[in-house]
XYZ file of C-alpha atoms in Angstrom:
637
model
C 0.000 0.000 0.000
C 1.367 3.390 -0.731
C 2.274 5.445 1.847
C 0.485 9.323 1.453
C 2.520 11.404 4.178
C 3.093 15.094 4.514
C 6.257 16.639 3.750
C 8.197 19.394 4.744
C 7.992 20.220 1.023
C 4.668 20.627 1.060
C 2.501 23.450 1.446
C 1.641 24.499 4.607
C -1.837 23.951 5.771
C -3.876 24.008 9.226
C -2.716 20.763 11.479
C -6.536 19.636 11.470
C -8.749 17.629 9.161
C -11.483 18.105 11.074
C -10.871 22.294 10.438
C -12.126 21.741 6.914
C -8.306 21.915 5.807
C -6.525 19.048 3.657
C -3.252 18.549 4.786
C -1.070 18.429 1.680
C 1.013 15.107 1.051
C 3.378 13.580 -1.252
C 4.976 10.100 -2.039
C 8.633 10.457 -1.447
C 9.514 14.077 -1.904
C 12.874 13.221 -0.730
C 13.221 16.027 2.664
C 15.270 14.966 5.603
C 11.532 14.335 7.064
C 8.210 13.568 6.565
C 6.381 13.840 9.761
C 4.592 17.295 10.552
C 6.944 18.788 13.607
C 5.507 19.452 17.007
C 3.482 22.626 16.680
C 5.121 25.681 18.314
C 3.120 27.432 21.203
C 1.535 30.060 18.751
C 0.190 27.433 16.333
C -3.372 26.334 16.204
C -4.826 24.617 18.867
C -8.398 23.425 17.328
C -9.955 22.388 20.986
C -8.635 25.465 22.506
C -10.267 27.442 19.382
C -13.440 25.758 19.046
C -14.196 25.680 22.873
C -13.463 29.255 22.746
C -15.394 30.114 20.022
C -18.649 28.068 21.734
C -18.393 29.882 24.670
C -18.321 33.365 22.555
C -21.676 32.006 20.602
C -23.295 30.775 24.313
C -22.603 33.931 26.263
C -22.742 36.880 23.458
C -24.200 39.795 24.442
C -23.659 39.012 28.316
C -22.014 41.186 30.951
C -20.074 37.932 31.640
C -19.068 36.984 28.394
C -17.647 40.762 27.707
C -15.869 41.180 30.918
C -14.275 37.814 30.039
C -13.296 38.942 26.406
C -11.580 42.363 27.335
C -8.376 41.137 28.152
C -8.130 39.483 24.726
C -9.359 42.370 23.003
C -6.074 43.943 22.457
C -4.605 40.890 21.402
C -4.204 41.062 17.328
C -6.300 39.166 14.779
C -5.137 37.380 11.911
C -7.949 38.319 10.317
C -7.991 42.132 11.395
C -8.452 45.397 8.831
C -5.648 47.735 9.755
C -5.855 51.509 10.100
C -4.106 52.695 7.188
C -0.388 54.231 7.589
C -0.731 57.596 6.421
C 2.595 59.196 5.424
C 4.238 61.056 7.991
C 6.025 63.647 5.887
C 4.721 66.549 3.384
C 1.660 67.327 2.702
C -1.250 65.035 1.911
C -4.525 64.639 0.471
C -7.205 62.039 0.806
C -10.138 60.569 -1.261
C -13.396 61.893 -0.685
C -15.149 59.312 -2.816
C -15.573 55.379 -3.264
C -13.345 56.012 -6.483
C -11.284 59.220 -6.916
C -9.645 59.183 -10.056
C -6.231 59.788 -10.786
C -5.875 61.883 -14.029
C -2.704 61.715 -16.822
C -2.952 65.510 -16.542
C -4.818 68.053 -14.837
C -8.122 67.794 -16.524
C -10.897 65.254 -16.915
C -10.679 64.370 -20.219
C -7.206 63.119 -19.680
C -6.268 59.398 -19.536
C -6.897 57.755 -16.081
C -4.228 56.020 -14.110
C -5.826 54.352 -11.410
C -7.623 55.293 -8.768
C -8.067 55.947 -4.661
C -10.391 54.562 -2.790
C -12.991 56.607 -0.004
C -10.410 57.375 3.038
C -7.320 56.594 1.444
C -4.424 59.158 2.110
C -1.440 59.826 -0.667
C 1.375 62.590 -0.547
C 0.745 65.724 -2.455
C 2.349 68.610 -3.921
C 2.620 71.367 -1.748
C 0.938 73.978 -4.351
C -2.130 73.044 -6.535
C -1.581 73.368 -10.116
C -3.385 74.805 -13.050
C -5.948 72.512 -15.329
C -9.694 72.258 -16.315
C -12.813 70.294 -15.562
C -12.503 70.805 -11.436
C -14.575 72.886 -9.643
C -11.947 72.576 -7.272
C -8.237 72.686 -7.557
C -6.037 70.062 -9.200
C -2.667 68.436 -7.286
C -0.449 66.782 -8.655
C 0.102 63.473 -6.423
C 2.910 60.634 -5.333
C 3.634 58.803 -8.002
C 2.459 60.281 -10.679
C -0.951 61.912 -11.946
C -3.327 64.178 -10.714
C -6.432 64.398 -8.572
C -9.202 66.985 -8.252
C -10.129 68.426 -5.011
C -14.073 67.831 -6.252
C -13.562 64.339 -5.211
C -10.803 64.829 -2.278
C -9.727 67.084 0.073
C -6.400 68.487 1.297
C -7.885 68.560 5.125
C -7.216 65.530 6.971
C -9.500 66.486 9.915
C -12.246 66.299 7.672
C -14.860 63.816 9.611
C -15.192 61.663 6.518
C -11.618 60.925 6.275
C -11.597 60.197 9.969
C -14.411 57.819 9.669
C -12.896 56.239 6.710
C -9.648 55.583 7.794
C -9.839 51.993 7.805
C -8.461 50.769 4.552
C -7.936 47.132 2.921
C -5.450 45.171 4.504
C -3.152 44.267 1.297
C -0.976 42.226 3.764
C -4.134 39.502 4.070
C -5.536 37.471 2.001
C -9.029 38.984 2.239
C -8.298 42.853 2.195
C -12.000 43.440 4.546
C -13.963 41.456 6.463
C -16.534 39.422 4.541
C -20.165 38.153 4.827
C -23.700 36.885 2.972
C -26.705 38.419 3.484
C -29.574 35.608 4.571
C -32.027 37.723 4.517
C -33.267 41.069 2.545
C -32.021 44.033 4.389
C -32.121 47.756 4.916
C -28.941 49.525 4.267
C -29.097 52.103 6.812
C -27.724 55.641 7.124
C -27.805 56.435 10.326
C -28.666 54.014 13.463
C -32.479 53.118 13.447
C -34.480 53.085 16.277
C -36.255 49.995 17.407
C -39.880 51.317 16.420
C -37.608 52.433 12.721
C -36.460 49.126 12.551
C -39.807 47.581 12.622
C -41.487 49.717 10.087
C -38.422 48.999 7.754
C -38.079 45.410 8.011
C -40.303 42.776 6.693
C -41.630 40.361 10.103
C -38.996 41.576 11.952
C -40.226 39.899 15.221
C -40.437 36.962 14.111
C -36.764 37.176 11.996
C -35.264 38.274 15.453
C -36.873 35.289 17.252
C -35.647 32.522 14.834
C -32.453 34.242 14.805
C -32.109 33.819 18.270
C -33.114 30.182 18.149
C -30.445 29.505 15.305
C -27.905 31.797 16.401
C -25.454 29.520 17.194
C -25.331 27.667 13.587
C -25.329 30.547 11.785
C -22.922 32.325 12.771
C -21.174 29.669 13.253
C -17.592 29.964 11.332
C -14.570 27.674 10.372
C -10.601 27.950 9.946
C -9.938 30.803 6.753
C -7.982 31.951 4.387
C -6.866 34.395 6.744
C -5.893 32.321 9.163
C -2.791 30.368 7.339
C 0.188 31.942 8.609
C 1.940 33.528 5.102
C 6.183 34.192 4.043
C 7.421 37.362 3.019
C 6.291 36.815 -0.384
C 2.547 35.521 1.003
C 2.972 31.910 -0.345
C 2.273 29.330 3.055
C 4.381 26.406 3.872
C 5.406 24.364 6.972
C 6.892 25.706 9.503
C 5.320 29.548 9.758
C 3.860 30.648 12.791
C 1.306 33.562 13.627
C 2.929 36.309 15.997
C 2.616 35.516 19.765
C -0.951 36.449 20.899
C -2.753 36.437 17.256
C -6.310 35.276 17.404
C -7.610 33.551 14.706
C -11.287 33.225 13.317
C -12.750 30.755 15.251
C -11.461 32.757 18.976
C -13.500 36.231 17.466
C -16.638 37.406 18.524
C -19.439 37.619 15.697
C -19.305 41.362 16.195
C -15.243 41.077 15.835
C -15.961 38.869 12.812
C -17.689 41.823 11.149
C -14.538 44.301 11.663
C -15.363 45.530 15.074
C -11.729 45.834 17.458
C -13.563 44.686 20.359
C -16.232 41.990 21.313
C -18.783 44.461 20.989
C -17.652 46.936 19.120
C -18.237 50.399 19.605
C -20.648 52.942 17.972
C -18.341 55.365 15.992
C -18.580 59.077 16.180
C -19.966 59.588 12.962
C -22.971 57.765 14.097
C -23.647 59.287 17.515
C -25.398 62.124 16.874
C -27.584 61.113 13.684
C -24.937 60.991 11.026
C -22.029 63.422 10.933
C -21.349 62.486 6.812
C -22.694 62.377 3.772
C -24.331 59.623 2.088
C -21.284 58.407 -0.513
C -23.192 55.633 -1.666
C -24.474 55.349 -5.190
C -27.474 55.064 -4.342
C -28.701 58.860 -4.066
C -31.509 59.153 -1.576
C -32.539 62.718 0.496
C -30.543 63.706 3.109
C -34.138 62.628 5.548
C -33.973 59.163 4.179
C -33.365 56.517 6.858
C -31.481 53.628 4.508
C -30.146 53.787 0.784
C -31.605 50.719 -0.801
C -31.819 47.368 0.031
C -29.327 44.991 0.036
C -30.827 41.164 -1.308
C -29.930 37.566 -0.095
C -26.990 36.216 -1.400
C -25.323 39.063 -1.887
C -21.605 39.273 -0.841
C -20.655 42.076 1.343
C -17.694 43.808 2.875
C -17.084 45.312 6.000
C -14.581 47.708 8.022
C -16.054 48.029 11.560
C -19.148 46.707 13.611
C -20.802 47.485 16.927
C -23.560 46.400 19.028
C -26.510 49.110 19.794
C -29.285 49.491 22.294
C -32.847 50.985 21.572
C -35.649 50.873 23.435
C -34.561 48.028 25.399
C -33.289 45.751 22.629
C -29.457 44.832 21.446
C -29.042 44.308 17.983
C -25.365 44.057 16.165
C -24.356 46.654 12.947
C -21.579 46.080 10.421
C -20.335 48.905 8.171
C -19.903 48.625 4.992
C -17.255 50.085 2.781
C -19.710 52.674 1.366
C -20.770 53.867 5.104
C -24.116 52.176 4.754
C -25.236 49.286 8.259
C -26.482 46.194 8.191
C -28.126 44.388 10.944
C -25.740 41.313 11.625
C -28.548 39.484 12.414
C -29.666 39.331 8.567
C -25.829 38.276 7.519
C -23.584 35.549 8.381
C -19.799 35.935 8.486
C -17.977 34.315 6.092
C -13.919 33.533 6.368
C -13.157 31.780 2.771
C -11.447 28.927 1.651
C -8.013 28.648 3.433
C -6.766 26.305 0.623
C -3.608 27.595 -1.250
C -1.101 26.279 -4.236
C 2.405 25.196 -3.368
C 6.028 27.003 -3.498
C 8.216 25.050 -5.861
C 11.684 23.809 -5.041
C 14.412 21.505 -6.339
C 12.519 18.905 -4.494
C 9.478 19.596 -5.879
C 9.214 19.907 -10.048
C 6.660 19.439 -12.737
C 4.665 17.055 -13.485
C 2.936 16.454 -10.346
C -0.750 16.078 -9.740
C -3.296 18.084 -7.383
C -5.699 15.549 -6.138
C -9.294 16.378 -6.688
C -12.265 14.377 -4.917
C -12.725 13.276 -1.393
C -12.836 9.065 -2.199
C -9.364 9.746 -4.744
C -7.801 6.667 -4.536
C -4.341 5.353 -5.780
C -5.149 1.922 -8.371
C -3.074 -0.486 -9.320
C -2.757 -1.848 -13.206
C -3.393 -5.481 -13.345
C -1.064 -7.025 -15.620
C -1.974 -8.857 -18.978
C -5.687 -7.617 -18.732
C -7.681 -4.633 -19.683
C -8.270 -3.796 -15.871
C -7.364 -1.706 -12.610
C -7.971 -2.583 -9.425
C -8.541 0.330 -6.117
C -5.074 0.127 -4.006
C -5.349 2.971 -1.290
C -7.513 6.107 -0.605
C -5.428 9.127 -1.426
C -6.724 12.500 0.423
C -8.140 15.134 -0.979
C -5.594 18.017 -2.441
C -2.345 16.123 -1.630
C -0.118 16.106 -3.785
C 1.518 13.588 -5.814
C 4.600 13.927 -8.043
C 4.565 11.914 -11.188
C 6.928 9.915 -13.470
C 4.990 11.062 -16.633
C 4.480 7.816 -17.795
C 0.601 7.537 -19.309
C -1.601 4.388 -19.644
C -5.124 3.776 -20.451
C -6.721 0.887 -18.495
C -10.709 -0.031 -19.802
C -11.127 3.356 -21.203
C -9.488 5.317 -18.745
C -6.208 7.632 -18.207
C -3.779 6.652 -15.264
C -0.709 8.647 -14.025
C 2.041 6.774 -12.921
C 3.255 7.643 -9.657
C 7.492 8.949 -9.265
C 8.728 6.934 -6.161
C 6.454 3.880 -6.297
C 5.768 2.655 -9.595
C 3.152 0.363 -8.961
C 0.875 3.434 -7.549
C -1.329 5.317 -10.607
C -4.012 7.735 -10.121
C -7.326 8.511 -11.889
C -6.932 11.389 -14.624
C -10.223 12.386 -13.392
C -9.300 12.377 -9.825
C -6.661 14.707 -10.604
C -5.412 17.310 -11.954
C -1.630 17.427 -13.846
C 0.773 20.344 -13.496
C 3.113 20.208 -16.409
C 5.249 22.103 -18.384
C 3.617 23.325 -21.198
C 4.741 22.152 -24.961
C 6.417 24.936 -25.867
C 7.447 27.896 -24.115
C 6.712 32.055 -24.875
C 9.385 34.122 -25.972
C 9.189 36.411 -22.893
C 10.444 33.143 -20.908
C 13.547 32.743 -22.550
C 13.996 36.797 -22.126
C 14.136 36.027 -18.342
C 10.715 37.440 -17.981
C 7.818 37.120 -15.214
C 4.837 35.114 -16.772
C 1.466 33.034 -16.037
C 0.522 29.571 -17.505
C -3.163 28.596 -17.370
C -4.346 25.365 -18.246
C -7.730 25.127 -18.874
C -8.421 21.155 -19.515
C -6.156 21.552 -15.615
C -7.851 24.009 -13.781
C -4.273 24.837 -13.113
C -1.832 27.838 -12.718
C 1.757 28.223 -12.597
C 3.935 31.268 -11.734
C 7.235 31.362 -13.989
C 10.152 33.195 -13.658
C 11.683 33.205 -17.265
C 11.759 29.274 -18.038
C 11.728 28.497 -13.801
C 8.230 27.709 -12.020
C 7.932 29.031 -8.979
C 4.509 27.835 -7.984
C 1.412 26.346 -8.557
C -2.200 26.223 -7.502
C -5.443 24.923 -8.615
C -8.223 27.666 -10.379
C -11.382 27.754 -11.380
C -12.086 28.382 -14.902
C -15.051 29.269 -17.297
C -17.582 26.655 -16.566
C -17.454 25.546 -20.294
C -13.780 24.809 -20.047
C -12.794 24.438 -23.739
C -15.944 25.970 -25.092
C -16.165 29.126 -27.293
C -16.107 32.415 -25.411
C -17.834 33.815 -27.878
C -20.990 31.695 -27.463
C -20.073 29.902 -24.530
C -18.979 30.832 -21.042
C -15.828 29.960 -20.968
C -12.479 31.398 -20.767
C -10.705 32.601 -23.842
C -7.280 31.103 -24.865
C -4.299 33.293 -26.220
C -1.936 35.182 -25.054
C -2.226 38.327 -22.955
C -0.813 40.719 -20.938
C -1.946 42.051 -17.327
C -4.475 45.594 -18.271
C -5.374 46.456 -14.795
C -5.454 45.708 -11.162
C -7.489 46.089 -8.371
C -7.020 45.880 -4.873
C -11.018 44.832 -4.836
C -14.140 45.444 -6.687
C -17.674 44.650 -6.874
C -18.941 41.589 -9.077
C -22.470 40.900 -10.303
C -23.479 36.908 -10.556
C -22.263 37.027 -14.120
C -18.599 38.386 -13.217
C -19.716 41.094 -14.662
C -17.666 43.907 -12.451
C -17.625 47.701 -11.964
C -14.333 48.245 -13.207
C -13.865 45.680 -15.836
C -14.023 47.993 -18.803
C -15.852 45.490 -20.754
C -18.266 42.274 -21.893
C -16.528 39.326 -21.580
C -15.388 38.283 -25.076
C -17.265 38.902 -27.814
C -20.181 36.765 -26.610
C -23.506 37.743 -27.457
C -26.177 38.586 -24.972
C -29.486 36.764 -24.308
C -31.607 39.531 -24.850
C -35.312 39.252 -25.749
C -37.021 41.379 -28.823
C -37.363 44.848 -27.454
C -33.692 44.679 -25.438
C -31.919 42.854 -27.975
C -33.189 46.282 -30.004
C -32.459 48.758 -27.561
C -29.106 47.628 -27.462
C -28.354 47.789 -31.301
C -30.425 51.213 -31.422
C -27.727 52.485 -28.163
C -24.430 50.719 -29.936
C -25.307 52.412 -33.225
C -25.868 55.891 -31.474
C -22.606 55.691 -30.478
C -21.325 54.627 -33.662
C -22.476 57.604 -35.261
C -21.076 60.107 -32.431
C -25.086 60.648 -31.126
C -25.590 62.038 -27.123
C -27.430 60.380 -25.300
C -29.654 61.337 -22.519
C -28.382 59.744 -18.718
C -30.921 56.757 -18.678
C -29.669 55.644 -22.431
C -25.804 56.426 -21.123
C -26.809 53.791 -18.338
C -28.359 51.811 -20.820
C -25.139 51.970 -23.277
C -23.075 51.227 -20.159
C -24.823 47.780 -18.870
C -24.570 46.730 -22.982
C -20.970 47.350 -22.431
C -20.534 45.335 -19.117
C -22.431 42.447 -20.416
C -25.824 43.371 -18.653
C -29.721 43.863 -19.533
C -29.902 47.203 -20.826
C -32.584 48.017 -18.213
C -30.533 46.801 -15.337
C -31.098 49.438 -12.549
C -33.023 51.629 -14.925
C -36.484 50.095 -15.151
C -35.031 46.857 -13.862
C -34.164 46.194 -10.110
C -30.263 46.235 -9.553
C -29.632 42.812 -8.905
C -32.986 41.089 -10.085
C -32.148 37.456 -11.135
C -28.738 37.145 -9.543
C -26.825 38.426 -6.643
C -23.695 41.038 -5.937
C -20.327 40.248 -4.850
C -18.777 43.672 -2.943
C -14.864 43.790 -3.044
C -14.130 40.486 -4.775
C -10.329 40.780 -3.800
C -6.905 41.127 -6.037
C -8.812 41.530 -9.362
C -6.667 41.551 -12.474
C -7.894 42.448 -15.879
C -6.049 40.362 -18.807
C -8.696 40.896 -21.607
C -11.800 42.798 -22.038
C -14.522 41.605 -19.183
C -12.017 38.546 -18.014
C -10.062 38.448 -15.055
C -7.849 36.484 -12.749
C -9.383 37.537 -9.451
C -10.201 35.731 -5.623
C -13.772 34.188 -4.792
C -14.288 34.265 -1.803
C -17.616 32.342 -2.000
C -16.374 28.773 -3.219
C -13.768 26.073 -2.440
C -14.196 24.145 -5.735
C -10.630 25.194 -7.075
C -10.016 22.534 -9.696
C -13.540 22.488 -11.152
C -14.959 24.949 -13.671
C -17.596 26.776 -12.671
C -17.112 30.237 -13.246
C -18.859 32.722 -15.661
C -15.145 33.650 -17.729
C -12.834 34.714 -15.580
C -9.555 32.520 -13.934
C -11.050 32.138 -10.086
C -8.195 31.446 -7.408
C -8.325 30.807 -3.612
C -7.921 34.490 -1.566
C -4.336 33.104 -0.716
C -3.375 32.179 -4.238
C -5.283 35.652 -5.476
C -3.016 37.438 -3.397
C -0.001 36.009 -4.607
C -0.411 35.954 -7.974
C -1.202 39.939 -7.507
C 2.178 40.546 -6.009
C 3.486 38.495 -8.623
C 2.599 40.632 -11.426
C 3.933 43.896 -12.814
C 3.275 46.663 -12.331
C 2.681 46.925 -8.901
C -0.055 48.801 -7.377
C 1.144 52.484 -5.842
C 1.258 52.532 -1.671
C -2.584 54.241 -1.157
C -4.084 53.649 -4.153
C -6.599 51.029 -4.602
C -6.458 50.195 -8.617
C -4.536 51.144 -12.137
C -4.642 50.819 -15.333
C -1.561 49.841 -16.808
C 0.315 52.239 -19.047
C 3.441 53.670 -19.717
C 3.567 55.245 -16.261
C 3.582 52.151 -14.864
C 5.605 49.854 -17.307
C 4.256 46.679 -19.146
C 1.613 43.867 -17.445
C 2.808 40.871 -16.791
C 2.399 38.057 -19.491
C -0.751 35.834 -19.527
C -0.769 32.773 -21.249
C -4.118 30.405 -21.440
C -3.829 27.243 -22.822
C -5.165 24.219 -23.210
């Protein structure tokens, strides 16, 4: 029987099964051992985590339970969003908007560079400079480009910068804290009373009484990607510890799990006294209005802080989203992602290998002198196996032969194969930084000129080797990295805000009078026609891959669901993107809508990986010569 152990050239993983977390193996990697080591005193402890986390879910809300938490509410979170680090020296200025632009040249028909995100803080000129377009005054900002005062301001005490100065935590695999919504919800503006609350949401008696029947189960959360201690250059492996003291998802209070700093939270200042800023939603509402909108189940949502508040004798918890809008925690449960990750290649470790796929994987054996194979031992799930590359098909099906044992052959469709692939791009043999997809895979590999550096599993267009063009699946070629973003929202179609496209060229599934409106807005702008703002909306949701009526006479969202701040997106053709998902752990199956879907962990690394590199403060760019070339993308089969 073969003999699946872990190896100190594997990837580093949680130390539990039961966690939800494969521990990676391989057959005779050849390291001086292959025995996990004792875990050091900062490692994961899963009784110690889960009793802690029970007692959290049994007590929360209690005088008892909070006195007990606030000596470990100091203590640091893997999982935490950080107050940004604003630059110390010269002078500054900070966005003012979800997405302040950052111009070529001072004026707003000039080529954007990227952008800032609401709160964030970049170094400035000291003098504003002359241009046109802006109400306001233009500066020129750190690196390059310039930004218009209409969307930012120069005055850091400015109570929307303070209450935005929690940014994305680019050090993490999940840059905010993350969550689904259960149930339809207000997104309030300011804190609602109880009496509010009850006028704006549907049977909320009865939501709040099966919500505290089921609280414990759904809130309940596992091990994420967050918590998998990361190297320098983010990619996990044996070995790495969490600093002393870190707390990890499973020891975090729902309300922590939401972005608060402390088991409860604590109301900000903006929100004391009504609400001390402006609505920067896009979702325009008067400044009277209690909520903007309402957010639908299944939506994905970020969040920077939470609290618990008290009115009229009842508790109820808050999380704030990026825009500035709460949602009751009781109609959301937190969500921590997928903590799987690829695997750091060394010496030891070498193409061809295999990723295994399925839960029952098991290792055969090829009977000799007949058409037959016969089950040998169970292999687990996402191990890893390195191969000989020796091929056979036994009564109609594909083995891999094992390296070390030869006897040992695995399932092609229990696996899948990272190899080399036939023949190499020119920017490899240049020395250069590239990426090779395979799409019959569901694999990616990180080169440095003709040496891999790692690999992971993806998930692909669901129709694999289909046409893009009348299919949804991922287009083959090769490309080069257009822009990146730290994160962005996502309809249920990929579909994003920032994507600057359709995906492909694939025709829409548009009924008569759509399917006409769309041809009558694409020929308008053809012939250099303006168009009023409802037909500019309609022009833009052709563009993005949308009905032309979404959120114009159709209800944003109607038919599918939102994903806020899908993390570490990367554009690499028009409406198709390498990007994280933070709501699936199928890596190795197809099953997106286009786009090249990777675990947070692997997201993040494969955005460091890539040039050019995304400025200190700014959120997103679009690469041009400011920045240098993108980083080569090649998608095979």
């Amino acid at each position: 029987m073969p003999d699946f152990r872990v190896s100190c050239q594997a990837t580093a993983s949680l130390r539990a099964l039961s966690a939800g977390v494969a521990l990676v193996s391989l057959i005779g990697a050849g390291c001086s051992h292959t025995e996990p080591q004792p875990a050091p005193a900062a490692s994961l402890n899963l009784e110690a985590l889960e009793g802690g986390f029970e007692g959290a879910q049994r007590a929360i809300g209690s005088e008892e339970w909070s006195r007990a938490q606030a000596s470990s509410a100091a203590q640091p979170s893997s999982a935490a969003t950080p107050v940004q680090e604003v630059p110390r020296e010269g002078p500054l200025l900070a966005a003012t908007r979800l997405a302040t632009i950052v111009y070529k040249r001072p004026h707003t028909d000039s080529a954007r560079l990227g952008y800032l995100r609401l709160g964030a803080v970049v170094p400035r000129d000291e003098q504003p400079t002359s241009g046109s377009g802006c109400k306001g005054k233009w500066f020129a900002v750190k690196p390059v480009g310039f930004v218009c005062t209409d969307d930012a301001t120069i005055d850091l005490s400015d109570p929307l910068v303070r209450a935005t100065s929690v940014r994305p935590a680019r050090d993490q695999p999940l840059p905010y804290r993350y969550g689904f919504v259960r149930a339809t919800a207000p997104q309030y503006l300011r804190l609602p009373t109880h009496d509010e609350q009850l006028k704006s949401e549907f049977k909320l008696d009865e939501h709040l009484a099966w919500y505290q029947e089921h609280f414990h189960e759904v809130q309940r959360v596992i091990l994420g990607a967050n918590d998998i201690p990361l190297g320098e250059r983010g990619f996990a492996r044996l070995g790495l510890t969490h600093p002393a003291g870190t707390r990890l998802s499973t020891q975090l209070s729902p309300i922590e799990l939401f972005g608060a700093d402390k088991p409860r939270g604590e109301i900000p200042f903006w929100l004391k006294e009504g609400r001390l800023i402006p609505n920067v939603s896009d979702f325009q509402v008067p400044e009277y209005a209690l909520f903007a909108d309402r957010v639908r189940r299944k939506t994905g949502l970020s969040f920077i802080d939470a609290f618990i508040a008290e009115s009229q004798g009842v508790s109820r918890g808050f999380a704030v989203t990026v825009d500035m809008r709460l949602i009751p925690t009781t109609k959301i449960k937190p969500d921590t992602a997928s903590p799987f990750h690829g695997v750091e290649l060394t010496p030891e470790l070498q193409p061809p290998f295999a990723f295994v796929l399925g839960r029952s994987a098991t290792s055969w054996k090829l009977l000799k002198g007949k058409d037959e194979a016969a089950v040998d031992a169970h292999v687990p799930q996402r191990s890893i196996v390195p191969l000989s590359g020796h091929v056979r098909v036994k009564a109609g099906q594909r083995f891999y032969q094992t390296a070390r044992l030869k006897t040992a052959w695995l399932r092609a469709q229990d696996i899948s194969v990272v190899a080399p692939p036939l023949s190499l791009p020119v920017e490899a043999q240049q020395g250069q930084r590239w990426i090779d997809v395979s799409l019959a895979q569901q694999t990616l590999v990180l080169y440095e000129g003709t040496r891999p550096i790692y690999a992971t599993l993806v998930s692909t267009g669901k129709d694999r080797l289909g046409d893009p063009k009348t299919t949804q699946a991922t287009p083959q070629g090769t490309f080069r990295i257009q822009s990146k973003h730290t994160a962005a929202a996502m309809d249920s179609e990929e579909n994003s805000t920032v994507s600057g496209g359709t995906k492909a060229f694939r025709s829409l599934s548009l009924d008569g009078d759509a399917a006409a409106t769309a041809a009558r807005l694409l020929e308008a702008e053809r012939a250099g026609k303006r168009l009023n703002a409802e037909d500019q909306r309609r022009l833009l949701n052709v563009k993005k891959g949308r009905h032309p009526e979404y959120g114009v006479t159709m209800r944003r969202g109607s038919g599918g669901y939102e994903l806020r701040d899908v993390p570490y997106i990367q554009y690499f053709a028009a409406g198709y993107a390498l990007h994280g998902a933070y709501w699936h752990d199928v890596f190795g199956t197809p099953r997106s809508h286009g786009c090249i879907n990777l675990a947070p962990i692997d997201a993040r690394v494969v955005f460091q990986f890539t040039e050019p590199s995304v400025p200190s403060g700014w959120h997103g760019i679009n690469v041009s010569e400011e920045f240098g070339t993108g980083t080569l993308v090649s998608v095979r089969e």
